[in-house]
Short mmCIF file of C-alpha atoms in Angstrom, two decimals:
data_model
loop_
_atom_site.label_atom_id
_atom_site.label_comp_id
_atom_site.label_asym_id
_atom_site.label_seq_id
_atom_site.Cartn_x
_atom_site.Cartn_y
_atom_site.Cartn_z
CA GLY A 2 71.87 102.13 82.62
CA TYR A 3 71.57 101.00 86.24
CA PRO A 4 69.41 97.90 85.69
CA ARG A 5 71.60 96.82 82.72
CA VAL A 6 74.59 96.42 85.06
CA GLY A 7 72.69 95.07 88.09
CA LEU A 8 72.43 98.21 90.13
CA ILE A 9 69.40 99.76 91.80
CA GLN A 10 68.90 103.50 91.22
CA HIS A 11 67.63 105.73 94.04
CA PRO A 12 64.80 107.89 92.67
CA GLY A 13 65.86 110.98 94.65
CA LYS A 14 69.40 110.93 93.31
CA ARG A 15 68.69 110.87 89.56
CA ALA A 16 70.71 113.24 87.43
CA ARG A 17 70.61 113.61 83.66
CA ASN A 18 73.11 115.29 81.36
CA GLU A 19 75.57 115.97 84.17
CA THR A 20 79.20 114.95 84.11
CA HIS A 21 80.05 116.20 87.56
CA LYS A 22 77.92 115.62 90.63
CA VAL A 23 78.47 115.80 94.39
CA VAL A 24 76.19 113.46 96.32
CA VAL A 25 76.27 112.62 99.98
CA GLY A 26 79.74 111.27 100.69
CA ALA A 27 80.96 111.17 97.07
CA GLU A 28 82.01 113.40 94.25
CA VAL A 29 81.55 111.82 90.81
CA GLU A 30 83.54 113.03 87.80
CA GLY A 31 81.87 111.36 84.85
CA ARG A 32 84.12 112.58 82.03
CA ILE A 33 87.12 110.71 83.38
CA GLY A 34 85.14 108.05 85.30
CA ILE A 35 86.24 108.55 88.85
CA VAL A 36 84.59 108.91 92.28
CA CYS A 37 86.11 110.17 95.50
CA ALA A 38 85.19 111.89 98.72
CA PRO A 39 84.01 115.47 98.08
CA LEU A 40 87.18 117.43 97.40
CA VAL A 41 86.12 120.43 99.53
CA ARG A 42 85.68 118.11 102.49
CA THR A 43 88.99 116.38 101.82
CA VAL A 44 90.87 119.68 101.67
CA ALA A 45 89.26 120.81 104.97
CA LEU A 46 90.17 117.47 106.55
CA CYS A 47 93.78 117.83 105.41
CA ARG A 48 93.90 121.25 106.98
CA LEU A 49 92.39 120.08 110.28
CA THR A 50 94.80 117.11 110.36
CA LEU A 51 97.78 119.38 109.73
CA ILE A 52 96.63 121.71 112.58
CA LEU A 53 96.28 118.78 114.95
CA ALA A 54 99.72 117.47 113.99
CA TYR A 55 101.24 120.92 114.50
CA LEU A 56 99.63 121.24 117.97
CA GLY A 57 100.69 117.67 118.87
CA VAL A 58 97.93 117.16 121.48
CA THR A 59 94.43 115.77 121.21
CA THR A 60 91.50 114.37 123.18
CA ARG A 61 90.25 110.87 122.55
CA SER A 62 87.01 112.02 120.94
CA LEU A 63 88.77 114.54 118.67
CA LEU A 64 91.21 111.93 117.33
CA ALA A 65 88.48 109.31 116.93
CA SER A 66 86.29 111.77 115.04
CA LEU A 67 89.20 112.81 112.80
CA VAL A 68 90.12 109.24 111.98
CA GLY A 69 86.46 108.47 111.26
CA CYS A 70 86.50 111.23 108.67
CA TRP A 71 89.64 109.82 107.11
CA VAL A 72 88.00 106.36 106.95
CA GLN A 73 85.19 107.89 104.85
CA VAL A 74 87.74 109.37 102.47
CA PHE A 75 89.81 106.20 102.25
CA LEU A 76 86.84 103.96 101.53
CA HIS A 77 87.32 105.10 97.91
CA ARG A 78 90.82 103.45 97.95
CA ARG A 79 90.54 100.82 100.68
CA PRO A 80 94.22 99.81 100.89
CA LEU A 81 94.82 103.31 102.39
CA LEU A 82 92.89 102.14 105.50
CA SER A 83 96.07 100.18 106.43
CA LEU A 84 97.68 103.51 107.37
CA PHE A 85 95.96 103.46 110.73
CA THR A 86 98.04 100.87 112.60
CA HIS A 87 99.53 103.08 115.30
CA VAL A 88 96.55 105.40 115.39
CA TYR A 89 94.14 102.64 116.37
CA THR A 90 96.58 101.20 118.90
CA PHE A 91 96.96 104.65 120.45
CA LEU A 92 93.20 105.25 120.51
CA SER A 93 92.53 101.95 122.20
CA SER A 94 95.03 102.81 124.97
CA LEU A 95 93.30 106.10 125.86
CA ALA A 96 90.93 106.54 128.78
CA ILE A 97 87.26 107.29 128.08
CA ASP A 98 87.47 110.55 130.06
CA GLU A 99 86.97 113.32 127.46
CA SER A 100 88.56 116.04 129.57
CA LEU A 101 92.04 114.51 129.26
CA GLU A 102 94.53 115.76 126.64
CA TYR A 103 97.18 113.43 125.17
CA THR A 104 100.44 114.15 123.43
CA LEU A 105 100.47 112.46 120.04
CA PRO A 106 103.40 109.96 119.69
CA PRO A 107 105.66 110.32 116.66
CA SER A 108 104.28 107.15 115.07
CA VAL A 109 100.69 108.53 115.21
CA LEU A 110 101.90 111.89 113.81
CA ASP A 111 103.59 110.01 110.96
CA GLU A 112 100.35 108.21 110.07
CA LEU A 113 98.30 111.37 110.22
CA LEU A 114 100.76 113.17 107.94
CA ALA A 115 100.72 110.21 105.57
CA CYS A 116 96.94 110.64 105.37
CA ILE A 117 97.47 114.19 104.15
CA PHE A 118 100.08 113.22 101.62
CA LEU A 119 97.98 110.35 100.21
CA ALA A 120 94.55 111.97 100.49
CA PHE A 121 94.17 112.78 96.83
CA THR A 122 95.06 109.24 95.76
CA ALA A 123 91.83 108.02 97.43
CA ILE A 124 89.97 107.75 94.14
CA THR A 125 87.97 104.90 92.68
CA ASP A 126 88.26 104.36 88.93
CA LEU A 127 84.74 103.47 87.76
CA ARG A 128 86.14 102.28 84.41
CA ALA A 129 88.59 99.79 85.89
CA ARG A 130 88.36 96.31 84.36
CA PRO A 131 87.69 93.27 86.54
CA CYS A 132 90.82 91.34 87.47
CA PRO A 133 91.42 88.15 85.48
CA GLU A 134 92.59 86.33 88.62
CA VAL A 135 91.08 85.39 91.95
CA PHE A 136 93.26 85.63 95.11
CA GLY A 137 93.22 83.96 98.50
CA THR A 138 95.22 84.92 101.57
CA ASP A 139 96.09 83.44 104.93
CA ALA A 140 95.50 85.81 107.80
CA SER A 141 97.27 83.96 110.59
CA LEU A 142 99.59 86.00 112.82
CA GLY A 143 102.60 83.73 112.60
CA TRP A 144 102.87 83.21 108.86
CA GLY A 145 101.38 84.63 105.71
CA GLY A 146 100.53 83.14 102.42
CA ALA A 147 98.73 83.99 99.22
CA VAL A 148 97.47 82.04 96.23
CA ARG A 149 96.03 83.09 92.88
CA ALA A 150 94.27 81.40 90.04
CA PRO A 151 93.11 82.60 86.62
CA ILE A 152 89.34 83.03 86.04
CA SER A 153 87.20 83.92 83.12
CA PRO A 154 86.19 87.56 82.52
CA GLN A 155 82.54 86.57 83.06
CA LEU A 156 83.26 84.98 86.48
CA SER A 157 85.40 88.01 87.46
CA ALA A 158 82.61 90.39 86.58
CA GLU A 159 80.05 88.31 88.44
CA LEU A 160 82.26 88.10 91.60
CA TRP A 161 82.65 91.89 91.47
CA ARG A 162 78.93 92.41 91.04
CA ARG A 163 78.04 90.19 94.05
CA SER A 164 80.77 91.42 96.38
CA GLU A 165 80.19 93.73 99.30
CA HIS A 166 80.99 97.31 98.29
CA GLY A 167 79.16 99.48 100.83
CA GLY A 168 80.72 98.33 104.05
CA TRP A 169 78.98 98.78 107.35
CA HIS A 170 79.18 100.91 110.50
CA THR A 171 81.56 99.71 113.20
CA ILE A 172 82.49 101.14 116.57
CA LEU A 173 86.02 101.31 117.88
CA HIS A 174 85.88 99.60 121.30
CA ASN A 175 88.23 100.05 124.21
CA ARG A 176 89.95 97.00 125.63
#
């Protein structure tokens, strides 16, 4: 099946006659066609986030590590990554010194609690159909704009096949 749809199969991750499989970083439910972060890990992350929110204090490295775990979960539903506006602003304002503790501002607490509430919507539907339109957006700070145009199903499928899905490692830098 992999070569037929343009994918490369890893020999060490082959599975036959399985409808549910947990692989590194993903839980695949084949009967309904979804993939998400492993649910056991997501539940544990929700619990840790709730404890941190209850305590209301953190260190820079603890918060950065927690947010990094949420990023892995939210890569299965990328629009959820937009939750981290105040978290990243707060992280970038903290000193590098790991011995310092910081009180979490209400806006950061709100974003962390939103992560918990939305955690189980971070699911990718493997059976989703390609969009019949292509979109373009303007990313300028002063104004925003968006355009769309209809495209053929064949072009839509080819754009999806050639797009970047895996992402890449990035480091959150201080100012």
